[in-house]
Structures are given as structure tokens and as C-alpha cells.
PDB file of C-alpha atoms in Angstrom:
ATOM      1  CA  UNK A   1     138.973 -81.669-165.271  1.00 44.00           C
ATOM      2  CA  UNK A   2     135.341 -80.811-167.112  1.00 49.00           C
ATOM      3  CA  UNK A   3     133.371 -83.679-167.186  1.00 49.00           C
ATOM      4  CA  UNK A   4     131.406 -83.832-170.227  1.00 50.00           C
ATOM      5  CA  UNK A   5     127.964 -85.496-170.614  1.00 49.00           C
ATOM      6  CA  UNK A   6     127.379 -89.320-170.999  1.00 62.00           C
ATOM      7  CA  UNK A   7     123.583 -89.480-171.141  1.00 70.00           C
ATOM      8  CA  UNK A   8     121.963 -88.768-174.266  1.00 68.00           C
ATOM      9  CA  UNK A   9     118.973 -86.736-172.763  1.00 71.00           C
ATOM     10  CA  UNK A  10     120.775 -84.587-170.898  1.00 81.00           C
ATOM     11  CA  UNK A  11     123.682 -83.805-173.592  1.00 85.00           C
ATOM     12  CA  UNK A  12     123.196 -80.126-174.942  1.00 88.00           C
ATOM     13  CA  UNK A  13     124.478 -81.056-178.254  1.00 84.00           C
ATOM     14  CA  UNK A  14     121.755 -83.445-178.661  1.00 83.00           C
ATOM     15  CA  UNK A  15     119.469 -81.441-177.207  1.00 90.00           C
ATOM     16  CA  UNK A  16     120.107 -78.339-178.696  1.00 89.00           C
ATOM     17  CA  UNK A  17     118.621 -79.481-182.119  1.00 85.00           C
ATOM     18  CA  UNK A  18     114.860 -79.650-180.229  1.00 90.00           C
ATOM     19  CA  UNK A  19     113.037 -76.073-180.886  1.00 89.00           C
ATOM     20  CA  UNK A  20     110.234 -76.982-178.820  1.00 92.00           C
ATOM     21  CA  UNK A  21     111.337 -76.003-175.637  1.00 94.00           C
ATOM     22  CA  UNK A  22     108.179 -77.176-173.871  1.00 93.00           C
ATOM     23  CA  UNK A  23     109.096 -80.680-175.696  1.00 92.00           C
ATOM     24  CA  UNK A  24     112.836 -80.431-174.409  1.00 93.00           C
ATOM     25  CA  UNK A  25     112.253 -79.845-171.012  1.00 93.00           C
ATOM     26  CA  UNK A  26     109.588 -82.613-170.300  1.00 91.00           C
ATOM     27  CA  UNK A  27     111.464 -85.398-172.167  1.00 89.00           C
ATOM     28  CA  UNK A  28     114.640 -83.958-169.782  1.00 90.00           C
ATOM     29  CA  UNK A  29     112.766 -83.554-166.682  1.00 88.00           C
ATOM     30  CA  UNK A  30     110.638 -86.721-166.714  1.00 85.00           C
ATOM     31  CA  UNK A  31     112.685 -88.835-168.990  1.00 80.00           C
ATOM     32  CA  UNK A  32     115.594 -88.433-166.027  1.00 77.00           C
ATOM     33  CA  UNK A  33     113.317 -88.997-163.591  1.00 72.00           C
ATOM     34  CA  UNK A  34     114.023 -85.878-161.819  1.00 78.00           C
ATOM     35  CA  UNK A  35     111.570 -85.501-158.708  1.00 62.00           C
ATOM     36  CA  UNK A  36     109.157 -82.334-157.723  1.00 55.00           C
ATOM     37  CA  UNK A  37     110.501 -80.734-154.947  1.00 53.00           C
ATOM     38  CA  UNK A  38     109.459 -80.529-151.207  1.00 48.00           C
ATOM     39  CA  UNK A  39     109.691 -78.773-148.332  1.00 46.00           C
ATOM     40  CA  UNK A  40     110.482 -80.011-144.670  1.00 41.00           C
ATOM     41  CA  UNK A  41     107.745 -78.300-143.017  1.00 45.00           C
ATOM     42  CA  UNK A  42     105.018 -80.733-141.595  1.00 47.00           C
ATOM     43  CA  UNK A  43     101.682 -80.806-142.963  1.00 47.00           C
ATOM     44  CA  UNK A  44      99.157 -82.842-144.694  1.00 46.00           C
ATOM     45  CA  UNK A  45     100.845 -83.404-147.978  1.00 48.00           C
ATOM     46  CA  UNK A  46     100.934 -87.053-149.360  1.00 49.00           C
ATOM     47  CA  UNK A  47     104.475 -88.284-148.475  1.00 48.00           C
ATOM     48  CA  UNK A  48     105.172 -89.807-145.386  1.00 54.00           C
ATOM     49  CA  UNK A  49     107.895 -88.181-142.992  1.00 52.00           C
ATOM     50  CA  UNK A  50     108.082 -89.633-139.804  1.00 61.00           C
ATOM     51  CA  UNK A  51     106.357 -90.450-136.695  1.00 68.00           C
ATOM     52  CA  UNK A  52     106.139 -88.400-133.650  1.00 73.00           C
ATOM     53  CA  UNK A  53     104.804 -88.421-130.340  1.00 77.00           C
ATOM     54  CA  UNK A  54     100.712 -87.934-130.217  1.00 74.00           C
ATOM     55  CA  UNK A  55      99.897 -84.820-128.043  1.00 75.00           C
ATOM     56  CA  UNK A  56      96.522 -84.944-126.500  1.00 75.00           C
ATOM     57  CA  UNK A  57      95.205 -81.755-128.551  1.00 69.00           C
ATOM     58  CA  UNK A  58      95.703 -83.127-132.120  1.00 72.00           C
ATOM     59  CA  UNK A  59      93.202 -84.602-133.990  1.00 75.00           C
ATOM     60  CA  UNK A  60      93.144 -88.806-133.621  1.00 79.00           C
ATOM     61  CA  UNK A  61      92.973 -88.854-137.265  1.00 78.00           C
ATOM     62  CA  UNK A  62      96.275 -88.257-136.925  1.00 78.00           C
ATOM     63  CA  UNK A  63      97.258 -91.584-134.875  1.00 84.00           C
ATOM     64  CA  UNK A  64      98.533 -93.962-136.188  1.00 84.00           C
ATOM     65  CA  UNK A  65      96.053 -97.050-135.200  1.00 86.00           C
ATOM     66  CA  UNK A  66      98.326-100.073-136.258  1.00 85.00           C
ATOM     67  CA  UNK A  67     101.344 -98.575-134.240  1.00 81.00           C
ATOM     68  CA  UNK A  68      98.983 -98.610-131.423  1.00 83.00           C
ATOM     69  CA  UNK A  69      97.919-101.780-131.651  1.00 86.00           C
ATOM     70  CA  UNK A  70     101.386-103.741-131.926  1.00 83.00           C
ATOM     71  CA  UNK A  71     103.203-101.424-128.917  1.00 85.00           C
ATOM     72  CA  UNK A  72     100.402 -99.702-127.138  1.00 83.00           C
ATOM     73  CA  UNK A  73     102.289 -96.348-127.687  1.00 83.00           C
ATOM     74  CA  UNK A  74     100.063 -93.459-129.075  1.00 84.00           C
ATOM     75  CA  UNK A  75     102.136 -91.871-132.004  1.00 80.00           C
ATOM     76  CA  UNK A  76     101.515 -89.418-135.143  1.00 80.00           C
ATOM     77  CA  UNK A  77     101.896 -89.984-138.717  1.00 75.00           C
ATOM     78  CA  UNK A  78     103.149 -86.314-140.015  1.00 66.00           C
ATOM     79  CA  UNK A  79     104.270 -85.705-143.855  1.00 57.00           C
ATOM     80  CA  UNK A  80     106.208 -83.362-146.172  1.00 46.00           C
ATOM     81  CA  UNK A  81     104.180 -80.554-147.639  1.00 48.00           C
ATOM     82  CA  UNK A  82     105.246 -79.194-151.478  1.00 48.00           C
ATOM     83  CA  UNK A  83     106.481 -76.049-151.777  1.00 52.00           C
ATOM     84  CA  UNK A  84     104.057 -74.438-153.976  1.00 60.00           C
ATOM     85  CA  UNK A  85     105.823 -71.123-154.094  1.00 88.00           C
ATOM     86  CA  UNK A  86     106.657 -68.295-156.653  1.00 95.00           C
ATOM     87  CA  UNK A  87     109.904 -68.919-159.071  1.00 96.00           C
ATOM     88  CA  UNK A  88     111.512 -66.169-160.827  1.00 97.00           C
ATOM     89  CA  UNK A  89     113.853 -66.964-163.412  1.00 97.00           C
ATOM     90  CA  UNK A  90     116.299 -63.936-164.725  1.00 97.00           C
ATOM     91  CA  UNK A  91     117.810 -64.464-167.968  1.00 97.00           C
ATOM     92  CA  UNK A  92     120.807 -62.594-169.319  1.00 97.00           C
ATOM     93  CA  UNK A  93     120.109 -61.829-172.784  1.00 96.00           C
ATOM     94  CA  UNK A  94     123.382 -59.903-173.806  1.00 95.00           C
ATOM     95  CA  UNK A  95     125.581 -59.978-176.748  1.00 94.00           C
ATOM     96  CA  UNK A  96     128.606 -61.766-174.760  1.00 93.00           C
ATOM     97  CA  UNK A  97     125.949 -64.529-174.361  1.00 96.00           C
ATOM     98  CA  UNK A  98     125.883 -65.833-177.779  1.00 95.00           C
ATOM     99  CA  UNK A  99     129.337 -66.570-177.793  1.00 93.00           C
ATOM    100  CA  UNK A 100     129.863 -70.360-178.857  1.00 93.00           C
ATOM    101  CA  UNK A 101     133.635 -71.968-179.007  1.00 88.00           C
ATOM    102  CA  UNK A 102     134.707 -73.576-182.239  1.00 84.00           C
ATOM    103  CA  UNK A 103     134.412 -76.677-180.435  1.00 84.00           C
ATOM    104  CA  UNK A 104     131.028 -76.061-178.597  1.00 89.00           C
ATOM    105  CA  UNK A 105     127.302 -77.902-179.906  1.00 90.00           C
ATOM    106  CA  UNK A 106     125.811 -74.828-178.763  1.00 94.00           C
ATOM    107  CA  UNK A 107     125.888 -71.146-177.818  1.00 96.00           C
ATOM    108  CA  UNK A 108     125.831 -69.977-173.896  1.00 97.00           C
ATOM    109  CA  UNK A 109     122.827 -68.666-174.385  1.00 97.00           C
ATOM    110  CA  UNK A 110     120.899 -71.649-176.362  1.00 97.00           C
ATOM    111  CA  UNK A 111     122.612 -73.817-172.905  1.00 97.00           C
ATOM    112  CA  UNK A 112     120.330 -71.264-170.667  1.00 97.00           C
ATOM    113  CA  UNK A 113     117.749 -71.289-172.461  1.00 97.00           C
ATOM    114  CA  UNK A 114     117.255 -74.933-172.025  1.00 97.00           C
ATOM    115  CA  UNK A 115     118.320 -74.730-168.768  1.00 97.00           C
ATOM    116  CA  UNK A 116     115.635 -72.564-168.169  1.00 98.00           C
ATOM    117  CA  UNK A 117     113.168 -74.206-169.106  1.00 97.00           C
ATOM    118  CA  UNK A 118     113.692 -77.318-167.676  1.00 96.00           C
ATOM    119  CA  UNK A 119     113.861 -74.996-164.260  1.00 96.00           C
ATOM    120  CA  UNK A 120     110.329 -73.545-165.475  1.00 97.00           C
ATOM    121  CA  UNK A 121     108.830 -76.970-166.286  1.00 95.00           C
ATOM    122  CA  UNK A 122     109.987 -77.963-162.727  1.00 93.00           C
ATOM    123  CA  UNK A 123     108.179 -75.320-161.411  1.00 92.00           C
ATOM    124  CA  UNK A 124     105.110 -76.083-163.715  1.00 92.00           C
ATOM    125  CA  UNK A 125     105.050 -79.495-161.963  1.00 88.00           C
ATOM    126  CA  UNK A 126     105.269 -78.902-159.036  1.00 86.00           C
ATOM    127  CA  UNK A 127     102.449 -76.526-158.573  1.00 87.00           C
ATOM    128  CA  UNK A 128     104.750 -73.444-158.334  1.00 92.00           C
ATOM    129  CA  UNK A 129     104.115 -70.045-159.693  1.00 94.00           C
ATOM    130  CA  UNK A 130     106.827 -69.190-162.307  1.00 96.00           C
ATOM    131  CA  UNK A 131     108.106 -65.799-163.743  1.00 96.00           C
ATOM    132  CA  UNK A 132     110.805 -64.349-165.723  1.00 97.00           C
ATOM    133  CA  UNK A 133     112.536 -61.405-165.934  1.00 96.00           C
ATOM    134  CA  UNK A 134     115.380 -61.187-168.391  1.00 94.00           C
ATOM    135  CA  UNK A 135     116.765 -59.491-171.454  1.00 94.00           C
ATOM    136  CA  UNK A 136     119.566 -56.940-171.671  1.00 93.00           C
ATOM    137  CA  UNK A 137     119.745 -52.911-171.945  1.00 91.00           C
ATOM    138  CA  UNK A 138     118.319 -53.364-175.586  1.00 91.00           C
ATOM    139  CA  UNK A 139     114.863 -55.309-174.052  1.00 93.00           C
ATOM    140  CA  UNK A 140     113.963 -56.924-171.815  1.00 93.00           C
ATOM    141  CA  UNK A 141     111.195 -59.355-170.882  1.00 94.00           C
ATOM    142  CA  UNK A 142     108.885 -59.460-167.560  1.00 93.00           C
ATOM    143  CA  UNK A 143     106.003 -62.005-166.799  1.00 95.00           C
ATOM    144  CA  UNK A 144     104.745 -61.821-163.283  1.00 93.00           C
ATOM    145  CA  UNK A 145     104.841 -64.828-161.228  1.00 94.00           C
ATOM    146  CA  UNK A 146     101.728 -67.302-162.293  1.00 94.00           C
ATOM    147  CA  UNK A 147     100.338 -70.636-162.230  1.00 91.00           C
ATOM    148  CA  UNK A 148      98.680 -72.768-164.488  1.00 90.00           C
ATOM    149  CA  UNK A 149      99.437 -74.099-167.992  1.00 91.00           C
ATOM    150  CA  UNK A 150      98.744 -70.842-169.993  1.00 93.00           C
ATOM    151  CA  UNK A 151     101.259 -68.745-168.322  1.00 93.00           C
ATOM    152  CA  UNK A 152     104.104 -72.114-168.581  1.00 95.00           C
ATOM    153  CA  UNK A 153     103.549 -71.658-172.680  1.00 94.00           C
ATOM    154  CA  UNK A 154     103.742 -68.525-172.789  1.00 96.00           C
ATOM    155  CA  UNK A 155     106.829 -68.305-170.411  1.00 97.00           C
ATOM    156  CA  UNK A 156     108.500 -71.151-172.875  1.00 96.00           C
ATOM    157  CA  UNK A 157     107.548 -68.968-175.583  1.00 96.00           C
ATOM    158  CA  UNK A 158     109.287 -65.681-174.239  1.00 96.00           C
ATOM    159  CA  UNK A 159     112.272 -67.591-173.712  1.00 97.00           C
ATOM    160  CA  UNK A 160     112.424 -69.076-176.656  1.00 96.00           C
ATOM    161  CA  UNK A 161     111.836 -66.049-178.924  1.00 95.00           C
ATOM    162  CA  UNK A 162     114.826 -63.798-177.106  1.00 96.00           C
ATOM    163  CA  UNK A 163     117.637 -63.413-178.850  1.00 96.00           C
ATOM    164  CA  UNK A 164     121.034 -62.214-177.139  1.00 95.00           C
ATOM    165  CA  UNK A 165     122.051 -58.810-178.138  1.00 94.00           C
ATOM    166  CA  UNK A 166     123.571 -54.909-176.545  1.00 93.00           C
ATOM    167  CA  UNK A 167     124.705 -54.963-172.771  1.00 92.00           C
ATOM    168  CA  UNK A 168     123.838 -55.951-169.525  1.00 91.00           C
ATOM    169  CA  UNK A 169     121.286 -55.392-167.635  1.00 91.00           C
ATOM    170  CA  UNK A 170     121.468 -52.181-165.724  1.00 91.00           C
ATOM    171  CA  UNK A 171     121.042 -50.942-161.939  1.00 92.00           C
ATOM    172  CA  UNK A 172     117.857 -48.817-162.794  1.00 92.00           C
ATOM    173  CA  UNK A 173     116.385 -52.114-164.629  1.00 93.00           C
ATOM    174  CA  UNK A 174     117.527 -54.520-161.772  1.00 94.00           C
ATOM    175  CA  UNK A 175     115.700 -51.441-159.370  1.00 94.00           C
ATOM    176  CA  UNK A 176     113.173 -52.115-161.537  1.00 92.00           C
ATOM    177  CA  UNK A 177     112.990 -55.950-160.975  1.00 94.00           C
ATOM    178  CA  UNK A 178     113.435 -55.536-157.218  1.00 93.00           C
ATOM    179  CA  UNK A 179     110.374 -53.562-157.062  1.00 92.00           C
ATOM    180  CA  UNK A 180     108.248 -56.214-158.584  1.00 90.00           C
ATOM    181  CA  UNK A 181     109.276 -58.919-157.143  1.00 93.00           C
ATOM    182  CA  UNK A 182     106.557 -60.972-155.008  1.00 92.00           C
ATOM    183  CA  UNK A 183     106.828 -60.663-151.393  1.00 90.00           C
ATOM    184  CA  UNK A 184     108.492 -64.563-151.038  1.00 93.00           C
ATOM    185  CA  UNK A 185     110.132 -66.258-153.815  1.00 94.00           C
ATOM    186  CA  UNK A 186     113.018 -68.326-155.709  1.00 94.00           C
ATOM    187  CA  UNK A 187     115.039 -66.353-157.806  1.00 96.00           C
ATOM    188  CA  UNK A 188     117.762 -68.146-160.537  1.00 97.00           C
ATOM    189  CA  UNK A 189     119.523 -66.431-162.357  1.00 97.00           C
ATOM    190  CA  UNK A 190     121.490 -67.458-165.309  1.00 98.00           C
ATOM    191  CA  UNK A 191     124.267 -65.226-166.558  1.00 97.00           C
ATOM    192  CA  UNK A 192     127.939 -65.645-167.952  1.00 96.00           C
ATOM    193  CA  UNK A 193     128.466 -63.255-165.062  1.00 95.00           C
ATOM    194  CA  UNK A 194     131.553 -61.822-167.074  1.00 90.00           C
ATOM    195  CA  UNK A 195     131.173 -58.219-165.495  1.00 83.00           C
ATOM    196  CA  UNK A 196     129.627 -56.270-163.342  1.00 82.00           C
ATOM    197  CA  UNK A 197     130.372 -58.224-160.049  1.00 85.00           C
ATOM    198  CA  UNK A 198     131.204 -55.568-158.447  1.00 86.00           C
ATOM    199  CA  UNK A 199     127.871 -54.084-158.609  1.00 92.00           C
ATOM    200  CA  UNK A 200     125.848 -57.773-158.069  1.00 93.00           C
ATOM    201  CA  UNK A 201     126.058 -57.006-154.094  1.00 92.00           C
ATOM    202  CA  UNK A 202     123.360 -54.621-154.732  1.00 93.00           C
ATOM    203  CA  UNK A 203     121.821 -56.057-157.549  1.00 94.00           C
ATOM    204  CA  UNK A 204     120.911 -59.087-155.368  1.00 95.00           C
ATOM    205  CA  UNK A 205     120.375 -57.502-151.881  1.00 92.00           C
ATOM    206  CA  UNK A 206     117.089 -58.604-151.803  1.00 94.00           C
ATOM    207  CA  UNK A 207     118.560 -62.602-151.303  1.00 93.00           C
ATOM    208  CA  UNK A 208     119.968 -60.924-147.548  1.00 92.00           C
ATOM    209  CA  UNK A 209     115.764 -61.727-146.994  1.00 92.00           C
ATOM    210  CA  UNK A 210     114.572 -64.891-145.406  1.00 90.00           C
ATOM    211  CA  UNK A 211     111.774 -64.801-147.583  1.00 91.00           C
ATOM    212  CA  UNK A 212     114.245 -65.109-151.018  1.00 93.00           C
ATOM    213  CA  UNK A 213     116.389 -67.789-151.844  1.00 92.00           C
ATOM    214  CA  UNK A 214     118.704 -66.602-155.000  1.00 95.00           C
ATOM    215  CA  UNK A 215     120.523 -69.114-157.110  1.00 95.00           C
ATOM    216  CA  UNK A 216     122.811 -67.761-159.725  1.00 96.00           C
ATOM    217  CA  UNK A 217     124.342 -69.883-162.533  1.00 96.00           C
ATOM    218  CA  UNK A 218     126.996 -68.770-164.496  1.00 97.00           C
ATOM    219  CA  UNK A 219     126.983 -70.190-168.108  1.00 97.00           C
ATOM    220  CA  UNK A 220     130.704 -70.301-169.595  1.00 96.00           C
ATOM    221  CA  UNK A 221     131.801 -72.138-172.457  1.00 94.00           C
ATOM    222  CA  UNK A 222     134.823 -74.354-172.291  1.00 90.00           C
ATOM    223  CA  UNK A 223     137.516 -72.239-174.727  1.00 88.00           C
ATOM    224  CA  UNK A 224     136.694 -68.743-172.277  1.00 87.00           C
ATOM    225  CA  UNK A 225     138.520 -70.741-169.778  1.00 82.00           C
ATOM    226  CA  UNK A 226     141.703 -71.784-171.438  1.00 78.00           C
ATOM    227  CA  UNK A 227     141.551 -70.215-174.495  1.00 68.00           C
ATOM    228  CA  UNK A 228     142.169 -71.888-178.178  1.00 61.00           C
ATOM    229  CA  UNK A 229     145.038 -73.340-179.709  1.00 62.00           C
ATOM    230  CA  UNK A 230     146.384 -71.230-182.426  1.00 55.00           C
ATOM    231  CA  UNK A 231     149.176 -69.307-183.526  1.00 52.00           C
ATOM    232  CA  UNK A 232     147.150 -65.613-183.325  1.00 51.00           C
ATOM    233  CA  UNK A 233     143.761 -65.084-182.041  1.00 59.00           C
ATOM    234  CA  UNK A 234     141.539 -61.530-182.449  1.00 56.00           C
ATOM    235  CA  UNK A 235     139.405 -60.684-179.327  1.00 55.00           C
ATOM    236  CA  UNK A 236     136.021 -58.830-180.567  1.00 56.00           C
ATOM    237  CA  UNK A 237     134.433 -56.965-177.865  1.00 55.00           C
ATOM    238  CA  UNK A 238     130.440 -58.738-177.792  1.00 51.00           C
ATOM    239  CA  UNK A 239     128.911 -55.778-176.203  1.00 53.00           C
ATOM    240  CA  UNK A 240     131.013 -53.070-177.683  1.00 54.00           C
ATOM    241  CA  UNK A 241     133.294 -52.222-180.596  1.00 59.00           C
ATOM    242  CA  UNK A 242     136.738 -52.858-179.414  1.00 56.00           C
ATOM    243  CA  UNK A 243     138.950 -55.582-180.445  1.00 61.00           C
ATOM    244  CA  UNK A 244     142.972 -57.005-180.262  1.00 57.00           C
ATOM    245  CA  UNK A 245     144.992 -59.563-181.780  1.00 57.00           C
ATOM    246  CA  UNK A 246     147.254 -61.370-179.436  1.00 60.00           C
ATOM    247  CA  UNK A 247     149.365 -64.716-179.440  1.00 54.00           C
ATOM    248  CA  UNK A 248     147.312 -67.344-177.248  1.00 61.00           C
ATOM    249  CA  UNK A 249     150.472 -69.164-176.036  1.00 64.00           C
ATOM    250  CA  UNK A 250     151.607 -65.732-174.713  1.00 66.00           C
ATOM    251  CA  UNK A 251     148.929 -64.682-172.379  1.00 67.00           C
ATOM    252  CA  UNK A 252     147.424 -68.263-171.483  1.00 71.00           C
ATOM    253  CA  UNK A 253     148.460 -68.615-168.281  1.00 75.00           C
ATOM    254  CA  UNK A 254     147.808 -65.155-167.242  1.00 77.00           C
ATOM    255  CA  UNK A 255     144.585 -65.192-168.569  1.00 77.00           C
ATOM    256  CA  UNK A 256     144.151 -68.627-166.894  1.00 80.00           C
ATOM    257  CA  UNK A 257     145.035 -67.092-163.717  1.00 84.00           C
ATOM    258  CA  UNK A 258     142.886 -64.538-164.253  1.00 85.00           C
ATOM    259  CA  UNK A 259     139.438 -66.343-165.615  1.00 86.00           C
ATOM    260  CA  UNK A 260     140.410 -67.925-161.858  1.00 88.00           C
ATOM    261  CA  UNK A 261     140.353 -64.938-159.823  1.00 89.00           C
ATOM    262  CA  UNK A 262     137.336 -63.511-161.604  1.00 90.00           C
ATOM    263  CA  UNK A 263     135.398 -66.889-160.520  1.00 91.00           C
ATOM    264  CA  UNK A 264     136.482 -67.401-157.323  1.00 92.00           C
ATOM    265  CA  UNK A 265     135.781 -63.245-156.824  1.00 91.00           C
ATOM    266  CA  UNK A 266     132.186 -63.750-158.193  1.00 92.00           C
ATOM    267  CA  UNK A 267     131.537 -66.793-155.199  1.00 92.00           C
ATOM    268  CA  UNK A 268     132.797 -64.362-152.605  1.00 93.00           C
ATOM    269  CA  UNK A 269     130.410 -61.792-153.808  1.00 92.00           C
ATOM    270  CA  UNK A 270     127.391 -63.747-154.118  1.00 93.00           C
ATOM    271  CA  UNK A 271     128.063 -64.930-150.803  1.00 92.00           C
ATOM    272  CA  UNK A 272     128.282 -61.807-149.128  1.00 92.00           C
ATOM    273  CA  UNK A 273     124.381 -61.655-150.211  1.00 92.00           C
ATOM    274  CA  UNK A 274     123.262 -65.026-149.160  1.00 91.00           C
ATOM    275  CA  UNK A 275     123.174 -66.133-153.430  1.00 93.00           C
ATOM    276  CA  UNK A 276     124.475 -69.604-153.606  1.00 93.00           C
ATOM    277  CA  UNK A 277     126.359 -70.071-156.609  1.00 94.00           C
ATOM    278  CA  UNK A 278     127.574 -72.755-159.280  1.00 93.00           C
ATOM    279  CA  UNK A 279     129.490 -72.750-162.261  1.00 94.00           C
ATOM    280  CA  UNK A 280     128.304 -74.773-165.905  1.00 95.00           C
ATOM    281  CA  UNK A 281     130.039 -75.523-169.016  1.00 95.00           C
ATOM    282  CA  UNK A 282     127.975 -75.804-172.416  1.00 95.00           C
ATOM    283  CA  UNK A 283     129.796 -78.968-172.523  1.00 93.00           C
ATOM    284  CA  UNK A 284     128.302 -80.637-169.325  1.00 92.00           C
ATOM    285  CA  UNK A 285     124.911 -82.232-169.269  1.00 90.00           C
ATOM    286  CA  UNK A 286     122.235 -80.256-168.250  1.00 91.00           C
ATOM    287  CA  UNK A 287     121.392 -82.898-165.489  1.00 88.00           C
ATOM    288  CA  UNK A 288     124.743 -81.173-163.038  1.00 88.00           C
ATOM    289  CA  UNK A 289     122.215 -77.675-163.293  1.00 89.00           C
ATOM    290  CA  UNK A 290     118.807 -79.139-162.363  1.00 92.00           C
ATOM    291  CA  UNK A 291     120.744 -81.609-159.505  1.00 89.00           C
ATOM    292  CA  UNK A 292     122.214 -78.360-158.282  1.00 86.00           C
ATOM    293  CA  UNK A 293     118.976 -76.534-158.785  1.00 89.00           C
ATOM    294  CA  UNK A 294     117.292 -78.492-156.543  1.00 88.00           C
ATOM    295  CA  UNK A 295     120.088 -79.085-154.299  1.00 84.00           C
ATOM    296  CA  UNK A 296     120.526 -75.880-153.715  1.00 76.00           C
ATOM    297  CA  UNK A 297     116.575 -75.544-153.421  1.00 71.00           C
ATOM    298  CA  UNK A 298     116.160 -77.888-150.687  1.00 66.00           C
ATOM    299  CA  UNK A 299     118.920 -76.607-148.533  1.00 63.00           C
ATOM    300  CA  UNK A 300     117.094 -73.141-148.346  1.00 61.00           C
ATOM    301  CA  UNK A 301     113.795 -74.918-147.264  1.00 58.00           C
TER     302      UNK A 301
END
């Protein structure tokens, strides 16, 4: 079963009606209390990790004085260092992505667009650079990985001023992306993933590196996973021209079976390239996507 959201600042409904994106994301990020990432190498950040053993070539700066004093044992204070690293965010900008269920507060692509943000902001934070590549065959939209306020409004403002429309991406434009990506970076990307996984092994070879950590979010809403109730329903092709009328109660479980296979295909696949993976609803707070975010974040560290 879905579980749908119970905090008001994380429920897309609610915060779908905020057009300031730079607004949304910092009354989501730091009204939930959600905390800047860190790495687990040792360093001279500002948070404590543990104490170690004092080896006679390291600084006595290092030594921990009171330790000393109470046990006579000679032992280093070490700490976690932030990440400070280059995020890319991909953003699937194509027609099927504007599709929003009768009973839906918001489109798939107003949920990633949020989501996004809130991802960027995180980034912002923490010190990170952040990027974005997105768009569909139509356009598409590329900001090289930077720092600094500037480059986080403008970065809200690209996202914010897309609009979903024509196919997906292509290989030649993911070729494209490849070959500007920074040498070491975290790459999200947010799609409906409804096609094309057949070609994402290539698309995403570059997450086979040690020096990438891809995290892919698929974006559904509720309804393309069990379908409406009613007596007829006419399929209209997003990205194309075609269309059917069927009987829901007809095909449901097929199509059930089927949304199931296509998902559970989709994790095999992005495993293959090292991607981790996670499916969200445009039902479900957008809390489940940052936790998972950084999750997934921390486990790559």
C-alpha cells in the first residue's frame, strides 16, 4: 500500500501552490530539519568522529589533552569532512511527464520539479557545486556544475521555467551530456522512466566509475499503476499521436502485471550500471525522496 503524506510541508498538494521554487525548497529543506550531508573520510571538518590512536608523526594539535590527562593514553581527535562535490541533476522534460491523474494535486513533472529543487538547495547548502542537464528532444537545458548563490537562482529559475513537451531525451543528447560531465560527480536523475530502459545501460555507463554515483528517481503518478475506475477509458499517446479506447476492468490486471514487470525490469537495469534506484508517487511527501536522496548519498561515500 502507497503511503500518502501526513506532514503539511512536505505534502505536494500543499506545496505545489508555491511558485517560488527557491521559497519551496528552503521552507522544505530547513523547515524538516533535513541535515547537509557528509562524508566519512577523516579530516579537519567541524564534527567530531571518533578517537584514534596518536602516531608519533601527527601533529600534537591533534591530541586530545583531557583524554591524556584522566588515562595517560595519547589519543587523536579526527572528524567528518563535507563533501563539497559537483551535483548534476537531469530532468526529464517530456510530454508523458505532464500527465496528472484525476485524483492527483499535481502533475509528475510539477512533483520533480520540486523535488529538484529541494535536491539543488541541498546542494546549495552544503557547499556543493550544482548543475542541470534536462529537457527533452524539443530542448533541452545545460548549466555546468557551479557554486555560489548566483548560479542556485539561476538553476531554480531554469527549472522552473521548463515546461514538459515532445520525446525523450536521445542517445546523441545523453552522448552529449556524458561528454560534459565533470571528472567526479553526483548525478540524479528524475524521470517517469516509462521507456527506453533498454537503452539506459548505456545512457548511464558512466555510473560503472568510482568517481560517479548515479541516483535515478522515477516519478509515477498513482492511477499509471492501477488504472481508473470507469466503464471505458481512451489512452492518448503523450509523446505521439496514437490513441485506444479500452474497458479498464478488462485489462487491469494485465496491465497491473505489466506496470510490475516494467519496474522491477528498470531496477535490474540500473543495477547492472551501479545506478541505485527508487520509485515516488505524486501522492507521497516529498520528505521519502530527499531521505532516499541522501540515503542513497551517504552509502556511496
Amino acid at each position: 500500500m502507497v503511503q500518502t503524506s501526513k506532514n503539511p510541508l512536505l505534502d505536494p498538494g500543499h506545496l505545489a501552490s508555491i511558485e517560488d521554487l527557491s521559497l519551496l525548497s528552503r521552507v522544505v529543506v530547513e523547515g524538516n530539519h533535513f541535515g547537509a550531508h557528509r562524508s566519512r573520510r577523516q579530516g579537519h571538518g567541524n564534527e567530531f568522529f571518533q578517537y584514534r590512536a596518536y602516531e608519533p608523526s601527527e601533529d600534537l594539535k591533534s591530541v586530545d589533552w583531557k583524554v591524556f590527562a584522566k588515562t595517560g593514553e595519547l589519543v587523536s581527535r579526527t572528524y567528518q569532512e563535507s563533501t563539497n562535490s559537483n551535483l548534476m541533476i537531469v530532468l526529464d522534460a517530456s510530454a508523458s511527464m505532464d500527465y496528472q491523474g484525476e485524483n492527483s494535486n499535481c502533475s509528475k513533472f510539477r512533483y520533480a520539479q520540486m523535488l529538484a529543487s529541494c535536491l539543488l538547495y541541498l546542494g546549495h547548502r552544503q557547499g556543493d557545486r550544482i548543475g542541470l542537464f534536462g529537457g527533452s528532444d524539443h530542448f533541452q537545458e545545460w548549466m555546468f556544475p557551479r557554486s555560489g548563490r548566483e548560479s542556485f537562482k539561476s538553476i531554480l529559475a531554469c527549472v522552473g521555467g521548463m515546461k514538459p513537451r515532445g520525446a525523450d531525451l536521445d542517445d546523441l543528447l545523453w552522448d552529449k551530456f556524458k561528454n560534459k560531465l565533470p571528472r567526479q560527480a553526483t548525478v540524479v536523475v528524475i524521470s517517469d522512466f516509462l521507456e527506453g530502459e533498454d537503452q539506459l545501460f548505456d545512457r548511464l555507463g558512466f555510473a560503472r566509475s568510482s568517481r560517479y554515483a548515479c541516483i535515478c528517481l522515477q516519478i509515477l503518478d498513482p492511477l499509471e499503476e492501477v488504472l481508473p475506475d470507469a466503464e471505458a477509458i481512451r489512452f492518448v499517446e503523450m509523446e505521439g499521436e496514437g490513441e485506444v479506447s479500452v474497458s479498464p476492468e478488462r485489462i487491469r490486471s494485465d496491465y497491473k502485471g505489466r506496470m510490475v514487470e516494467h519496474i522491477e525490469k528498470l531496477g535490474t537495469v540500473l543495477a547492472r550500471t551501479g545506478a541505485e534506484f527508487c520509485t515516488l508517487r505524486t501522492n507521497q511527501e516529498l520528505g521519502l525522496g530527499i531521505r532516499r536522496f541522501l540515503g542513497m548519498r551517504t552509502a556511496k561515500k
